[in-house]
XYZ file of C-alpha atoms in Angstrom:
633
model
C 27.373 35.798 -82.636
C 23.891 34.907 -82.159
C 24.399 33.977 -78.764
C 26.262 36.900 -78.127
C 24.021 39.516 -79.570
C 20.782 37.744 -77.159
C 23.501 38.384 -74.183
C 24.001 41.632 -75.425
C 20.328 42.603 -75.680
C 19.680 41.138 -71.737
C 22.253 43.621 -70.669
C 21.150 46.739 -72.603
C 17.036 46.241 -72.018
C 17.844 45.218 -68.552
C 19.611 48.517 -67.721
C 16.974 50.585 -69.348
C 14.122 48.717 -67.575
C 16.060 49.174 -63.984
C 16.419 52.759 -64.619
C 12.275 52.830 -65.601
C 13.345 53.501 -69.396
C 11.030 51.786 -71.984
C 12.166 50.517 -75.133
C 10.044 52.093 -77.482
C 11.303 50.440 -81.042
C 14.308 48.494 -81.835
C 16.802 48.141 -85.058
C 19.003 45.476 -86.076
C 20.997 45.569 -82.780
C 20.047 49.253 -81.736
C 17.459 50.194 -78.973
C 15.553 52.908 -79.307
C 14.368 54.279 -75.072
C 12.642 56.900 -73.518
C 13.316 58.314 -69.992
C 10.849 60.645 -68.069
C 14.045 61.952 -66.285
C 17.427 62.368 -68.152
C 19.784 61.238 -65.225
C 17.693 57.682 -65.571
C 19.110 58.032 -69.206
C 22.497 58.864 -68.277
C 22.595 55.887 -65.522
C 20.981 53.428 -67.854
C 24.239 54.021 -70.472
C 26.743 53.908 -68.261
C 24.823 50.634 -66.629
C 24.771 49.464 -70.183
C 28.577 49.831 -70.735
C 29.816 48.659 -67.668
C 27.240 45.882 -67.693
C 28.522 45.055 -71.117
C 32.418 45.175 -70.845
C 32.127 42.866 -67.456
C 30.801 40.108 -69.315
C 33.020 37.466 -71.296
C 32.489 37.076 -75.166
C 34.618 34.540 -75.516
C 36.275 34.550 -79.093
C 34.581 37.808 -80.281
C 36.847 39.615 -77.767
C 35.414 42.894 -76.631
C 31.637 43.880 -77.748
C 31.663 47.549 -77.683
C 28.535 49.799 -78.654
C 27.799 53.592 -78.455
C 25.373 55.502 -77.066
C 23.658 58.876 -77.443
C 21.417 60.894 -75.039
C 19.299 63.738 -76.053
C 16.341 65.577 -74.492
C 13.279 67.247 -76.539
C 9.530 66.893 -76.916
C 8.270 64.160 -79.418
C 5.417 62.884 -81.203
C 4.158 59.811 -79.929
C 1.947 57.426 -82.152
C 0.806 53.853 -81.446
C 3.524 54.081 -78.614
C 6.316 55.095 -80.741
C 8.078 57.795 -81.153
C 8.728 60.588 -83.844
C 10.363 64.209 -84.516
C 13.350 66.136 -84.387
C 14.487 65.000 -81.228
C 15.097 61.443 -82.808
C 16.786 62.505 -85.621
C 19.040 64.660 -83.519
C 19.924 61.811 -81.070
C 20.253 59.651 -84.419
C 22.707 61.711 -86.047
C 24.728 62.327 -82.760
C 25.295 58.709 -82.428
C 26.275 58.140 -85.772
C 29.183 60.540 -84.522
C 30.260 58.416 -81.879
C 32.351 55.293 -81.228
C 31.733 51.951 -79.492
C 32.582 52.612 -75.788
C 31.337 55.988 -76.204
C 28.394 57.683 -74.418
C 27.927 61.052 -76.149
C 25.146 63.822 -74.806
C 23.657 66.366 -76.296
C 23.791 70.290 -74.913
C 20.150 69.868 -73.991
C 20.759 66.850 -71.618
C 23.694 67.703 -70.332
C 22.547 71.289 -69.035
C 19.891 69.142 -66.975
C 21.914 66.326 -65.879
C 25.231 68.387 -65.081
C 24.397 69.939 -61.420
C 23.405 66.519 -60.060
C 26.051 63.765 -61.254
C 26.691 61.125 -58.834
C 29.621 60.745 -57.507
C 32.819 59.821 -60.054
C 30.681 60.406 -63.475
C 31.905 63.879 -64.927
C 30.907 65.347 -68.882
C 33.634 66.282 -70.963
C 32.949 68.878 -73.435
C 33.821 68.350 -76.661
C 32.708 71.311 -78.519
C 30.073 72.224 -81.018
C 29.693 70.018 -83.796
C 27.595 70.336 -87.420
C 25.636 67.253 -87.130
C 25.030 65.471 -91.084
C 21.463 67.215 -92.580
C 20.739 69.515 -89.138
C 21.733 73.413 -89.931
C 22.059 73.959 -86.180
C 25.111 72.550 -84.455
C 25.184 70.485 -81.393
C 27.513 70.879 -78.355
C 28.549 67.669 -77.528
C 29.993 65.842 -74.277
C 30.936 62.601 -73.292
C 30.643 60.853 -70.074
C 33.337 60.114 -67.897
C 33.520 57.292 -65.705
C 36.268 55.249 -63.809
C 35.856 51.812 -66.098
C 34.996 53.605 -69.315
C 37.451 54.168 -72.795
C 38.043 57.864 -71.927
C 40.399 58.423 -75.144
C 38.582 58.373 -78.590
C 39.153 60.155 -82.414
C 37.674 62.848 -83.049
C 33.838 62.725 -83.435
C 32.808 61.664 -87.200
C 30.933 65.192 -87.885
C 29.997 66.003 -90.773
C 31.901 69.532 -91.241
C 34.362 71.561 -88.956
C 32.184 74.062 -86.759
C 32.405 77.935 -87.861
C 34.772 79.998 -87.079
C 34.788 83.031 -84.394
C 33.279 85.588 -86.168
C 30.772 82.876 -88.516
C 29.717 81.855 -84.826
C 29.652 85.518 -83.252
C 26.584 86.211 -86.203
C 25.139 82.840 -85.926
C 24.628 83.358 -82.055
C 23.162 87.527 -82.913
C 20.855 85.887 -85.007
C 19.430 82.882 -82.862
C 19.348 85.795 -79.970
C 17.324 87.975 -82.041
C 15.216 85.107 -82.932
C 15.084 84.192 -78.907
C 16.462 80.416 -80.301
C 18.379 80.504 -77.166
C 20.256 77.101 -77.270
C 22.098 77.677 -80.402
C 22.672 81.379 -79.185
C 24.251 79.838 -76.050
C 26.180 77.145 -77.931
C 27.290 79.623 -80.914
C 28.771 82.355 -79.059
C 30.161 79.956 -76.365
C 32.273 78.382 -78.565
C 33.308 82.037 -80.131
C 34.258 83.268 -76.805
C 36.709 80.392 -76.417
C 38.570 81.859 -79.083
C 38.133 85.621 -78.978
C 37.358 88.080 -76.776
C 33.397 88.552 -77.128
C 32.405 92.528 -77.084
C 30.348 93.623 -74.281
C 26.974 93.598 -76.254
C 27.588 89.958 -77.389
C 28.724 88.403 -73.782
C 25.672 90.291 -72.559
C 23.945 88.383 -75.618
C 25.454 84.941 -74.209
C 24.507 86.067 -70.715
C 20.972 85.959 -71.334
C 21.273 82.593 -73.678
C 22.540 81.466 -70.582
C 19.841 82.290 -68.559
C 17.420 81.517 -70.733
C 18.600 77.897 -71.089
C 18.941 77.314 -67.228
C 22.546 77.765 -66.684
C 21.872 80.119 -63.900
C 25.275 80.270 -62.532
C 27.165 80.613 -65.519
C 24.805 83.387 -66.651
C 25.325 85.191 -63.309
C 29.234 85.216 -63.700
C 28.628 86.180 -67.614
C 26.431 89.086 -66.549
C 28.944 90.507 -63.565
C 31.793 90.185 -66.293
C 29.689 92.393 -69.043
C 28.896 94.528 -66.400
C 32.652 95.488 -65.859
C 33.596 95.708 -69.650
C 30.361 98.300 -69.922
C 31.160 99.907 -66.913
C 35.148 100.406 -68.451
C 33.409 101.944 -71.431
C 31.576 104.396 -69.994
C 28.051 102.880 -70.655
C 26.378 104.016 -67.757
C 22.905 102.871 -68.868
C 24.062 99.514 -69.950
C 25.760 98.863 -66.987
C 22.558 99.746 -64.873
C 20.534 97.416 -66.160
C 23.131 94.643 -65.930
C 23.113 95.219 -62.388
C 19.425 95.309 -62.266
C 19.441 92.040 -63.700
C 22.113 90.895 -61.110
C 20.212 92.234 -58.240
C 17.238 89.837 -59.474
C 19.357 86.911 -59.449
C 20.244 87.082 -56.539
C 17.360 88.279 -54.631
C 15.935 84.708 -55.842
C 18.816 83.213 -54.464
C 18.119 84.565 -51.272
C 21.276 86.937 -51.185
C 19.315 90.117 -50.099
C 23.291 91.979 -49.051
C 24.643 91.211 -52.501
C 21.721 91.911 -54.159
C 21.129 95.527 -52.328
C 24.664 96.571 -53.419
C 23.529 95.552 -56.956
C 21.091 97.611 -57.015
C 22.897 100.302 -54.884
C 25.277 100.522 -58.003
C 22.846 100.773 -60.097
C 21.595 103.910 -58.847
C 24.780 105.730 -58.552
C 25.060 105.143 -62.174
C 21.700 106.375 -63.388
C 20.010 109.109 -60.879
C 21.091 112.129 -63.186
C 19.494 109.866 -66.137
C 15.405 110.073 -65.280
C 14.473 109.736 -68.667
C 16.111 106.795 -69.318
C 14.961 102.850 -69.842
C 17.301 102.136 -66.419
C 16.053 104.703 -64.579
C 12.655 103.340 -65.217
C 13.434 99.655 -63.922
C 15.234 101.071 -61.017
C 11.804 102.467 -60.715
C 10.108 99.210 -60.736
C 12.621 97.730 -57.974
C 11.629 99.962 -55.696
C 8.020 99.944 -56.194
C 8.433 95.974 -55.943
C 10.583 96.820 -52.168
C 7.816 98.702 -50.929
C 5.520 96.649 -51.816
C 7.203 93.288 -50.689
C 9.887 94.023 -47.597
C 8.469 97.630 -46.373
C 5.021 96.644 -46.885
C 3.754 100.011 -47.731
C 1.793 99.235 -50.559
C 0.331 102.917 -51.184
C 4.319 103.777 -51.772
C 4.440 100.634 -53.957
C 0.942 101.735 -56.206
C 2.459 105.437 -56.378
C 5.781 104.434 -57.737
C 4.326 101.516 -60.130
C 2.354 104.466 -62.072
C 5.576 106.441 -62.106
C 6.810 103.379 -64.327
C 3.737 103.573 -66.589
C 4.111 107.143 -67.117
C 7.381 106.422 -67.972
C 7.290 103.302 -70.192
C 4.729 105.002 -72.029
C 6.536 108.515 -72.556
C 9.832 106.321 -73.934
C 7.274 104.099 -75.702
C 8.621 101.148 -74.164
C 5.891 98.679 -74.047
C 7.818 96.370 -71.935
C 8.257 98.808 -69.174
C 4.641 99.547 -69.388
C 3.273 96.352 -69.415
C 5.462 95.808 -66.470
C 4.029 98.555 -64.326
C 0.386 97.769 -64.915
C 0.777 94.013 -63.828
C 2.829 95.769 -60.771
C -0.211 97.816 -59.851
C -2.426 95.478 -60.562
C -1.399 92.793 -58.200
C -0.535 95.775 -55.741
C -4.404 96.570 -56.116
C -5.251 92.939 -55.823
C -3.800 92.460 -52.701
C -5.363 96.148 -51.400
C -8.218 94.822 -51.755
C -9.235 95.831 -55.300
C -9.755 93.015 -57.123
C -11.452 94.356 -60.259
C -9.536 97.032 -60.821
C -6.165 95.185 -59.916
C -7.376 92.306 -62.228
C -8.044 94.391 -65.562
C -4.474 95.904 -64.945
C -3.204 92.719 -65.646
C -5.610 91.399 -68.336
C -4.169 94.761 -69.989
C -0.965 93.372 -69.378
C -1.663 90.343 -70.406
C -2.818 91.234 -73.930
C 0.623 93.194 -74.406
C 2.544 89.895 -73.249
C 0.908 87.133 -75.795
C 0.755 89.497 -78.599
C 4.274 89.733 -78.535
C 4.829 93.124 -77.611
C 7.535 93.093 -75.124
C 10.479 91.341 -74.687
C 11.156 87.839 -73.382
C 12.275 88.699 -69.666
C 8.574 91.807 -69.279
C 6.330 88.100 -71.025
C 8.164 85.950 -68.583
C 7.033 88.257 -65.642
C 3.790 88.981 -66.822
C 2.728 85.738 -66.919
C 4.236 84.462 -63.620
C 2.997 87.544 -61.743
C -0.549 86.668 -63.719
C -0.529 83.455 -62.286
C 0.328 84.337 -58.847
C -2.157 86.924 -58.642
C -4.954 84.381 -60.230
C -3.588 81.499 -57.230
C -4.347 84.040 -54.350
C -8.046 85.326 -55.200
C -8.517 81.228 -56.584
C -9.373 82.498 -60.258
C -8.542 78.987 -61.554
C -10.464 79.755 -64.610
C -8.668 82.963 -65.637
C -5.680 81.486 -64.858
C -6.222 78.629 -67.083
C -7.596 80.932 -70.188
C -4.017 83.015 -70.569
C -2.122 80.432 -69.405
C -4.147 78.511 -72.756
C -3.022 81.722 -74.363
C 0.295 82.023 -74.085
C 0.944 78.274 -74.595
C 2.865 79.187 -77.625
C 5.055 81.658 -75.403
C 5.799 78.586 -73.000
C 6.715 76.049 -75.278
C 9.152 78.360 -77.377
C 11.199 78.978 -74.072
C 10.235 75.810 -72.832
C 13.939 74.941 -71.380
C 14.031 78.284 -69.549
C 13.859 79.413 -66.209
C 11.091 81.686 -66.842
C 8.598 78.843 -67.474
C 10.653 76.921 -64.726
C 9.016 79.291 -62.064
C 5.440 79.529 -63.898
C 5.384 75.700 -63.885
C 5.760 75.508 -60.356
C 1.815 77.324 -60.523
C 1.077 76.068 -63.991
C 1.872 72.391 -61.676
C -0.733 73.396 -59.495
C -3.538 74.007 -61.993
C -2.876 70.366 -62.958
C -3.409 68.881 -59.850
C -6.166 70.824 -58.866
C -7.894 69.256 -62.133
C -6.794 65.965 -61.427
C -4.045 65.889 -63.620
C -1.236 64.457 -60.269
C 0.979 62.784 -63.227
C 1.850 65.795 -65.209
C 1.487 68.048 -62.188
C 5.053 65.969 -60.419
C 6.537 65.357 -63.635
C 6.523 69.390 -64.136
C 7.030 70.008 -60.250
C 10.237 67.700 -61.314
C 11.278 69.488 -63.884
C 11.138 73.023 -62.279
C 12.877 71.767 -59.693
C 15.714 70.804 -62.328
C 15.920 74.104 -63.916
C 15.383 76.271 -61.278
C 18.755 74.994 -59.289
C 20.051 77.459 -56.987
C 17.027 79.555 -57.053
C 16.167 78.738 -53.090
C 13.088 79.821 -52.570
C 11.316 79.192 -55.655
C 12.711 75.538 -55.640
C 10.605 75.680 -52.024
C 7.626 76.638 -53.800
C 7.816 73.540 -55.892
C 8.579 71.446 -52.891
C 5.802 72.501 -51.044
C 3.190 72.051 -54.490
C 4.751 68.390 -54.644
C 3.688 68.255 -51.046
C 0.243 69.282 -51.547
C -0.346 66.746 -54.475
C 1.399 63.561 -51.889
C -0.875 64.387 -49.172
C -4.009 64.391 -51.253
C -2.884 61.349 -52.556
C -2.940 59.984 -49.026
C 1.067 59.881 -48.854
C 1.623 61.575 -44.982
C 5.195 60.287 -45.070
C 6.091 61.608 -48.668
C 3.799 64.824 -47.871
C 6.001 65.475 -44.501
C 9.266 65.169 -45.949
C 8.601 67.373 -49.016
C 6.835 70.424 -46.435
C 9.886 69.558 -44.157
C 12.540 70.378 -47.047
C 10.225 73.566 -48.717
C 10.439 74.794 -45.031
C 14.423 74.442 -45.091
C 14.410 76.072 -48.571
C 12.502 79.116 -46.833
C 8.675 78.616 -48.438
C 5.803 79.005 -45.909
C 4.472 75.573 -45.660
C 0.379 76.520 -44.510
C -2.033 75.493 -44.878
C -0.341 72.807 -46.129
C 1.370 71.614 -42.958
C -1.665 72.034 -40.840
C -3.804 70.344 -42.929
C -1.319 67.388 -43.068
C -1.509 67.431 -39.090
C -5.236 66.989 -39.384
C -4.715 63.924 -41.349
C -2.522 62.227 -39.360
C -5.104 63.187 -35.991
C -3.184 65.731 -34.238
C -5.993 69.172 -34.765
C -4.247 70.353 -31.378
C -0.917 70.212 -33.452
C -2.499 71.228 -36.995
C -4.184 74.755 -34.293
C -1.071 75.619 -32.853
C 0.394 76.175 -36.461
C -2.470 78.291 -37.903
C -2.897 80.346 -34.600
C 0.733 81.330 -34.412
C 0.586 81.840 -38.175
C -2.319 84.413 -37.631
C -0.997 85.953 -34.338
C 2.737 86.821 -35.980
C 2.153 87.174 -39.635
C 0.216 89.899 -40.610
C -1.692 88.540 -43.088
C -3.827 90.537 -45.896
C -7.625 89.387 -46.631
C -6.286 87.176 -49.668
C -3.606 85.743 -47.447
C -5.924 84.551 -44.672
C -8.149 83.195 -47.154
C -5.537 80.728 -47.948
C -5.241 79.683 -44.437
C -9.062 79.900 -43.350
C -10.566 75.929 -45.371
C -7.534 74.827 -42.765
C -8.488 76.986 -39.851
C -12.326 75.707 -40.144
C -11.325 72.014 -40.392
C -9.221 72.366 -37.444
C -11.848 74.637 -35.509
C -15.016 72.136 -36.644
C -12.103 68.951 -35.594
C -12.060 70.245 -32.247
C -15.952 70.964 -31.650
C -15.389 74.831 -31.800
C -18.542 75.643 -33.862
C -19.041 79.205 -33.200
C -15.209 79.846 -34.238
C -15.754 78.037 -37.601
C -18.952 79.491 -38.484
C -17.120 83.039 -38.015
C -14.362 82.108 -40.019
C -16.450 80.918 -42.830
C -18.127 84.044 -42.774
C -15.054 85.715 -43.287
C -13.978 83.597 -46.148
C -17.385 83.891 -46.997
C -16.293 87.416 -47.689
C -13.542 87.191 -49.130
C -14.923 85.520 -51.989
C -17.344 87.795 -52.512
C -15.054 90.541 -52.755
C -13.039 88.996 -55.806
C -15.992 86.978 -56.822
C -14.077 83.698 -56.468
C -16.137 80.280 -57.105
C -13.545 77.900 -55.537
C -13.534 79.826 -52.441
C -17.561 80.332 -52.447
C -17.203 76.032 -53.228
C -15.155 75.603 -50.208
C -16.889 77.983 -47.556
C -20.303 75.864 -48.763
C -18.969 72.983 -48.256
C -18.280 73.556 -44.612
C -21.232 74.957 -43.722
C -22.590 71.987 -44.635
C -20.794 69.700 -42.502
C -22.252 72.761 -39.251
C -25.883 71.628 -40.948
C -25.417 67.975 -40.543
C -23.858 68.720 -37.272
C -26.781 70.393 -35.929
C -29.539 68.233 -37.630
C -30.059 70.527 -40.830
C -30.303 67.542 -43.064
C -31.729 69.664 -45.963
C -29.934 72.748 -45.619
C -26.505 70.590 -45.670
C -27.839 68.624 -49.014
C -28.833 72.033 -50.386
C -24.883 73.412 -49.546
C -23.609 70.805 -51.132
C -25.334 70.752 -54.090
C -24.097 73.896 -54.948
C -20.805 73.059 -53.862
C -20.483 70.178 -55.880
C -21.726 72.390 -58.926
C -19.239 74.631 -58.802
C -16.754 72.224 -58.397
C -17.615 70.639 -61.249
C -17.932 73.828 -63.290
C -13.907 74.478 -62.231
C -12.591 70.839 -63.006
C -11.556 69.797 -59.626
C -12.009 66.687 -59.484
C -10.696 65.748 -55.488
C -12.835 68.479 -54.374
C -16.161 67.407 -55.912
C -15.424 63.900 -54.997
C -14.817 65.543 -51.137
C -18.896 66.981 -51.504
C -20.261 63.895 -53.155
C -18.827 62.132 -50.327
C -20.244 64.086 -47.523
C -23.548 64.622 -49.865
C -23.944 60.634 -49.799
C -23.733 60.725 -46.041
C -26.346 63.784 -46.261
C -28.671 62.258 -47.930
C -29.124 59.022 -45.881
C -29.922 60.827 -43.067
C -32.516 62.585 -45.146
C -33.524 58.672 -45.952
C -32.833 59.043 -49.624
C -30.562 55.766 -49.759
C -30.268 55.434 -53.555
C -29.168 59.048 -54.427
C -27.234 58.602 -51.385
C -25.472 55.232 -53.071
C -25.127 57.321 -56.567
C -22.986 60.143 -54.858
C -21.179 57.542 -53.250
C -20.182 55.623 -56.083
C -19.125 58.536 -57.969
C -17.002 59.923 -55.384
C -15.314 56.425 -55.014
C -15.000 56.436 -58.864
C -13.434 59.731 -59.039
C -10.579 58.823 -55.788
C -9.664 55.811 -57.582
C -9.345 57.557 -60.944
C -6.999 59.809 -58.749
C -4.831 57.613 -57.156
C -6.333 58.745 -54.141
C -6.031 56.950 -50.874
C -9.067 58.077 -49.106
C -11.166 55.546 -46.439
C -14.596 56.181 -47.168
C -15.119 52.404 -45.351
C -16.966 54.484 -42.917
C -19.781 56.151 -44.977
C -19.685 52.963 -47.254
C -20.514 50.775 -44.039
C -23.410 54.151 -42.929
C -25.034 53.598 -46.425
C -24.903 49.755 -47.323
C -22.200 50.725 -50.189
C-alpha cells in the first residue's frame, strides 16, 4: 500500500501540475488544487482517472478515487486556501464515488460550451449538500474509459419538491441570488409546468448566470404563454429583452422583428413602463445606426419625462446616462458627464433594478474610455464594487470587465487584466461583438508586452468577430516597421468612417507616430493640435499626457533640447498622477535621451534606470539597447 499510494500521488500531482494546477494543501491521500481556468480543472481529473486506472496495482486490484470541481472566490492566506467555496467542493465530494468526477453548477456553466471532443456532463439534478441550506446542481463527467454507472449520490436529504422549489427560486430572484434561482426553479420546471411570471423569473436567472442561450429560448417561450394571456405589457418587454439579445449577437433581422412586435403590442399604451423602453430603443437607433443624434437627445428626455411621471427610477436613470453619453459624444462633455454621475448615484445606491445598474455602469465606463477619464472611471467603478461582485458570474459584469480589463492594464496590472479578458470571454459566449471587444483589449495588452505574433492573431480574430481593431492594428504595424502599412490603415479609417471628435482622438497618438515615422512633421504637429483640442474640451489628462509627449519628440527633432525636457516633464507628471505605468516609463525613456543632449548625463541615467525598472516590472519587452548605448547605461 505504501508503494501504491506514492504511485498514486505521482499520477494525481502530475496531472494537476501539466494542466498548471497547484496543489495548495494535502490530506491523508486527498489533494487539495487550484486552477486559474476551470477546463484545466476538468482536464486535470479526467487526466487523473485515466492516468490512474492505466496503471497496474498489482494485488490491490483497482485504486479508484473521486473527484470534485467547483468554482468561487476564496481567501488565500500563507498560500492556502479558505471559504465557502472549499467547503462546497468538500461536501460535494463527500457525495461522490471512486471513479467519479462530480462538478458543481458553477463550473459546469463555464466549462460546458467548450468541452473537447468525447467529454460530455451529465446532469444529475439538484442536491442538499450536508450543513449548506442552498442546494447544488450536480453533474458528472462523461468520458469514453470512465465508470459511467454509479448509486445515487450520498446527499444528505431528497431535494424539495415542485412547489417548495417554485418559492425557493421567487425568493433567491427577489434577493438577485441568481444561481440558486436558476437551479431551484430549473429543477421545478422539470416537473411542472412553471407560470409565465416564474419561467420569466428563470429566464433572467438564466441570464444572469451566463447561460445566454438557454435564457434566450426561456424568454421567447414566456413571451408566448404572456402573449396567450393577453398580457400585452408583459409580453412587450419580453420582446424588448429579446431584441437586446440578439442585437449583441449580431442578428439585427431577428432582432428588428423583436422589437417590431413589440410595438404592435404597446402603441395605444403611452403611459406604460413598455412603452417607455420602446422609447429608449429608439433613442439608442438614432443615436447608433441613423446617426442622428439630435433625434437620439430628443427622444432620451422623452424617457426621463416618462420614468419620472411613472416614478420608475430605473427608466429614469436609464435616460439620463442615454443623454448623457449622447451629449458626450456631441461634444458636451460636462453636461453629458453630470448626466451620468446623476445616473450613477441612482445605480450604486440601489435604486433600480439589476438589468438599468448593469447598463449604467457599462455605458459609464464606455463613456469614461472615449474622453480617457481613467480617474472617474476608476472612482464608480471603486463604487459599485459591491454591485460587481454580487453578480459577479453574470453577463452584465462579463461586458464591463472587458473595460474594467482595460483600466488594469493601463495601470500595469497585465495579469489580472488577461485573466478577466479570459473570463469575459467565457461568459460572454455567443455575444459576437462584445467577445471582439475583449479580443482586441487582449491584443492591446500582447503588443505592449512586445508579443507582435500573439498581438496579430488576437486583432486578426476581434476583426473576424466584427470589433474595429485601430489604433490598435496600426500601431502594431509601426512596431513591426511597416509606417507605410500602419498609414494606409488610419487614412482609410479617416477617409470612410466618419468619425466624431472623441472618435478621432482615439486614432490621432497612432496617426502622429505614423506621421512623425515617416518625417511628415507639419502633418503631426497639426494633428496634435487637434488632439490638443480635444482634450481640452473634456479636460482629459491622459490625452493632454500623450499630445505632450509628442511634441516633445518634434522638440528634440528640431534641436529644442529644453522645450522637449520641459514636455516631458509634464508628461511624465501626469502620467504618474493617472497610474500608468508603460506610459510614464515611454517619457522617462525619451526624457533620458533628452537630457543627454542637454549634457545632463546623471539625471539622464536616473530616468533611464527607472524606465528600465518599470518595463521589467511589466513584463515588457522593450529595446532601450539604443538609448542605453547613447547614455553609457
Amino acid at each position: 500500500m505504501k508503494d501504491a499510494l506514492a504511485k498514486h500521488d505521482r499520477v494525481v500531482r502530475s496531472a494537476i501540475e501539466e494542466h498548471d494546477g497547484v496543489v495548495f494543501t494535502t490530506a491523508g491521500d486527498a489533494f487539495c488544487a487550484a486552477f486559474s481556468v476551470p477546463q484545466q480543472a476538468l482536464n486535470a481529473a479526467l487526466d487523473t482517472q485515466l492516468g490512474l486506472a492505466a496503471e497496474d496495482w498489482g494485488i490491490l486490484g483497482d485504486l479508484r478515487v473521486k473527484a470534485a470541481l467547483h468554482t468561487g472566490n476564496a481567501d488565500e492566506r500563507d498560500g492556502d486556501y479558505f471559504g465557502p467555496p472549499l467547503n462546497r467542493c468538500a461536501r460535494l465530494l463527500s457525495t461522490g464515488y471512486g471513479g467519479q468526477i462530480l462538478v458543481s453548477s458553477a463550473t459546469a456553466n463555464l466549462v460546458q460550451d467548450n468541452l473537447a471532443a468525447g467529454i460530455g456532463l451529465k446532469d444529475l439534478g439538484a442536491h442538499n449538500l450536508k450543513d449548506l441550506e442552498r442546494p447544488e446542481h450536480v453533474f458528472q463527467v462523461m468520458y469514453k474509459g470512465l465508470t459511467s454507472a454509479f448509486p445515487e449520490l450520498r446527499s444528505e436529504r431528497p431535494v424539495l419538491d415542485a412547489a417548495e422549489q417554485v418559492a425557493t427560486g421567487r425568493q433567491s430572484h427577489a434577493s438577485q441570488q441568481w444561481e440558486p434561482a436558476y437551479v431551484a426553479l430549473a429543477a421545478a420546471a422539470k416537473a411542472i409546468d412553471l407560470e409565465a411570471e416564474d419561467l420569466q423569473r428563470l429566464g433572467e436567472a438564466a441570464f444572469w448566470t451566463g447561460r445566454s442561450d438557454e435564457g434566450i429560448a426561456i424568454r421567447e417561450k414566456t413571451f408566448g404563454l404572456y402573449s396567450r394571456e393577453g398580457k400585452r405589457e408583459a409580453a412587450a418587454l419580453i420582446a424588448l429583452a429579446l431584441a437586446d439579445s440578439y442585437k449583441y449577437r449580431l442578428a439585427k433581422a431577428v432582432s428588428r422583428a423583436w422589437v417590431a412586435r413589440a410595438e404592435s403590442l404597446i402603441n395605444d399604451l403611452p403611459q406604460s413602463e413598455a412603452y417607455g423602453y420602446l422609447l429608449r430603443w429608439k433613442s439608442v437607433a438614432s443615436f447608433e445606426t441613423e446617426g442622428d443624434s439630435e433625434k437620439a437627445v430628443a427622444l432620451a428626455e422623452e424617457v426621463i419625462a416618462l420614468g419620472t411621471e411613472l416614478k420608475n427610477q430605473s427608466l429614469r436613470a436609464l435616460g439620463l446616462q442615454d443623454k448623457g453619453r449622447f451629449l458626450v459624444a456631441m461634444g458636451q462633455v460636462d453636461e453629458g458627464m453630470t448626466l451620468i454621475d446623476e445616473a450613477m448615484v441612482a445605480a450604486v445606491s440601489g435604486e433600480l433594478s439589476p438589468d438599468a445598474t448593469g447598463r449604467s455602469y457599462c455605458n459609464m465606463l464606455t463613456v469614461c474610455d472615449q474622453v480617457a477619464d481613467y480617474q472617474r472611471a476608476t472612482e464608480w467603478s471603486d463604487a459599485a464594487q459591491a454591485w460587481c461582485e454580487q453578480h459577479s458570474d453574470s453577463a452584465y459584469p462579463g461586458v464591463c470587465r472587458i473595460v474594467r480589463a482595460e483600466l488594469k492594464w493601463l495601470r500595469g496590472d497585465w495579469e489580472t487584466a488577461t485573466a478577466e479578458l479570459d473570463r469575459a470571454l467565457t461568459e460572454l459566449h455567443g455575444f459576437t461583438l462584445v467577445v471582439g471587444s475583449a479580443l482586441y483589449q487582449k491584443g492591446e495588452v500582447e503588443l505592449r508586452a512586445g508579443h507582435l505574433t500573439e498581438a496579430e492573431d488576437l486583432f486578426r480574430s476581434a476583426h473576424e468577430h466584427g470589433y474595429p481593431v485601430l489604433p490598435g492594428l496600426a500601431e502594431l504595424r509601426l512596431a513591426q516597421g511597416d509606417s507605410e502599412a500602419a498609414s494606409q490603415l488610419l487614412s482609410d479609417a479617416f477617409r470612410t468612417d466618419h468619425l466624431g471628435p472623441l472618435a478621432r482622438a482615439k486614432y490621432l497618438p497612432a496617426l502622429i507616430d505614423t506621421q512623425l515615422s515617416l518625417g511628415h512633421i507639419d502633418e503631426a504637429k497639426a494633428s496634435i493640435t487637434e488632439l490638443e483640442g480635444v482634450a481640452g474640451s473634456c479636460d482629459s489628462s491622459a490625452m493632454r499626457s500623450s499630445a505632450l509627449h509628442r511634441r516633445a519628440v518634434i522638440s528634440l527633432r528640431e534641436g529644442r533640447t529644453a522645450d522637449a525636457i520641459e514636455e516631458l516633464r509634464e508628461a511624465i507628471r501626469r502620467r504618474n498622477e493617472l497610474q500608468m505605468p508603460y506610459e510614464t516609463a515611454q517619457s522617462r525613456l525619451l526624457l533620458a535621451e533628452a537630457q543627454h543632449e542637454a549634457g545632463f548625463d546623471s539625471a539622464a541615467r536616473l530616468e533611464l534606470f527607472s524606465a528600465k525598472s518599470a518595463f521589467t516590472s511589466l513584463g515588457a519587452n522593450i529595446d532601450i539597447e539604443r538609448v542605453e548605448a547613447l547614455i553609457g547605461g
